C-alpha atoms as one frame of an Amber mdcrd trajectory, in Angstrom:
protein
  15.839-116.786-172.882  15.502-117.308-169.162  18.535-118.619-167.338  18.452
-120.540-164.066  19.719-117.451-162.233  16.661-115.465-163.402  13.565-115.346
-161.197   9.951-115.735-162.220   7.846-112.826-160.872   4.274-113.113-159.618
   2.190-110.384-157.956  -0.811-111.329-155.812  -3.304-109.383-153.682  -3.051
-109.274-149.879  -5.657-107.949-147.450  -3.134-107.698-144.607   0.636-107.547
-145.092   1.386-108.751-141.553  -0.772-111.852-142.118   0.834-112.419-145.537
   4.322-112.131-144.058   3.411-114.517-141.251   2.027-117.116-143.694   4.793
-116.945-146.299   7.859-116.256-144.128   7.130-117.884-140.770   4.764-120.493
-142.213   6.252-121.629-145.527   9.829-120.460-144.919  10.015-117.955-147.786
  12.546-115.170-147.319  11.381-111.596-146.889  13.362-109.549-149.403  11.737
-106.125-148.916   8.797-104.561-147.146   7.036-101.326-148.020   3.775 -99.847
-146.691   1.861-101.236-149.696   3.653-104.542-150.454   6.117-107.226-149.439
   8.566-108.889-151.800   9.462-112.520-151.140  12.046-115.033-152.285   9.543
-117.845-152.836  11.489-121.043-153.563  13.904-119.068-155.749  11.293-116.974
-157.525   9.818-113.580-156.655   6.320-113.241-155.202   5.058-109.773-154.357
   2.035-109.413-152.074   0.344-106.089-152.884  -2.040-104.579-150.368  -5.517
-104.783-151.901  -9.156-105.045-150.929  -9.969-106.930-154.166  -9.947-110.473
-152.794 -11.802-113.601-153.912 -13.879-114.574-150.901 -14.704-118.083-152.084
 -11.632-119.115-154.075 -11.695-121.954-156.559  -8.509-123.737-157.592  -9.264
-123.243-161.270  -8.383-121.142-163.086  -6.136-119.144-160.720  -3.494-120.640
-158.445   0.299-120.896-158.245   2.924-122.990-156.501   5.935-125.215-156.992
   6.415-128.531-158.780   9.183-130.393-156.963  11.648-132.684-158.707  12.431
-134.399-155.427   9.823-136.492-153.605  11.731-135.820-150.380  11.430-132.035
-150.836   7.690-132.393-151.505   7.275-134.586-148.412   9.251-132.116-146.280
   6.945-129.272-147.323   3.827-131.357-146.596   5.223-132.111-143.130   6.109
-128.443-142.546   2.626-127.278-143.581   0.968-129.870-141.332   3.272-129.161
-138.378   2.769-125.400-138.631  -0.976-125.922-139.121  -1.115-123.928-142.341
  -4.618-123.767-143.833  -5.157-126.511-146.407  -7.623-125.870-149.209  -7.081
-129.511-150.242  -5.002-132.077-148.312  -2.459-134.278-150.101  -4.046-136.307
-152.884  -3.010-138.236-156.011  -4.112-137.080-159.446  -4.186-139.159-162.633
  -3.260-142.412-160.852  -1.900-145.093-163.129  -1.021-142.684-165.955   2.218
-141.020-167.018   0.903-137.771-165.484   0.413-139.294-162.016   1.404-136.872
-159.287   0.820-136.033-155.653  -0.501-132.603-154.840  -1.813-130.442-152.017
  -3.242-126.945-151.942  -2.782-124.271-149.281  -4.878-121.137-148.844  -3.119
-117.951-147.717  -4.797-115.330-145.482  -6.040-113.440-148.570  -7.549-116.569
-150.154  -4.794-117.017-152.742  -4.414-120.728-153.518  -0.992-122.401-153.695
  -0.637-125.844-155.254   2.458-127.962-154.651   3.148-131.063-156.758   5.519
-133.964-157.294   5.289-136.127-160.432   6.403-139.761-160.292   7.884-139.287
-163.774  10.003-136.095-163.764   9.523-135.731-167.531   5.913-134.723-166.787
   6.872-131.539-164.901   6.283-129.370-167.979
C-alpha cells in the first residue's frame, strides 16, 4: 500500500524541455529534480512528473478525458496558487470557476495549459470528505 512518503509518478509529453522547465519550475514553483537530453523530472507538489521530449502533442486539448493536477485540502493553498498563476501570467485554459454549486461536491477549480498543451486542473472542495 502507498505510504505518504511515496510519490505518485506521471509522465507527459513535452515539445520543448526548456519551455516545460520554465512553465513548471519558474512558473508553478515545482522543483527540478533531474534533467537529461530527452526529459526532465520534477517534484510536482510532492509527486513526480516527468516531461518526455515528444512530437506527439494534442494541438487542441480538451479537459476530458485527459488532465492532471492537485486537489488542495487548504483553501488558502488553492488561493495562493491561483494568485501565483495570475501574477506570473501562466496560460489559463479555464479561469477559476465553481462546479456543482449547492451540492456536497461543490468545489472551486481552474485549469492551466502548459507549453505542450497538457492540461492541469487544480481544485479545492468546500467539504474535504469529497476529495476522493
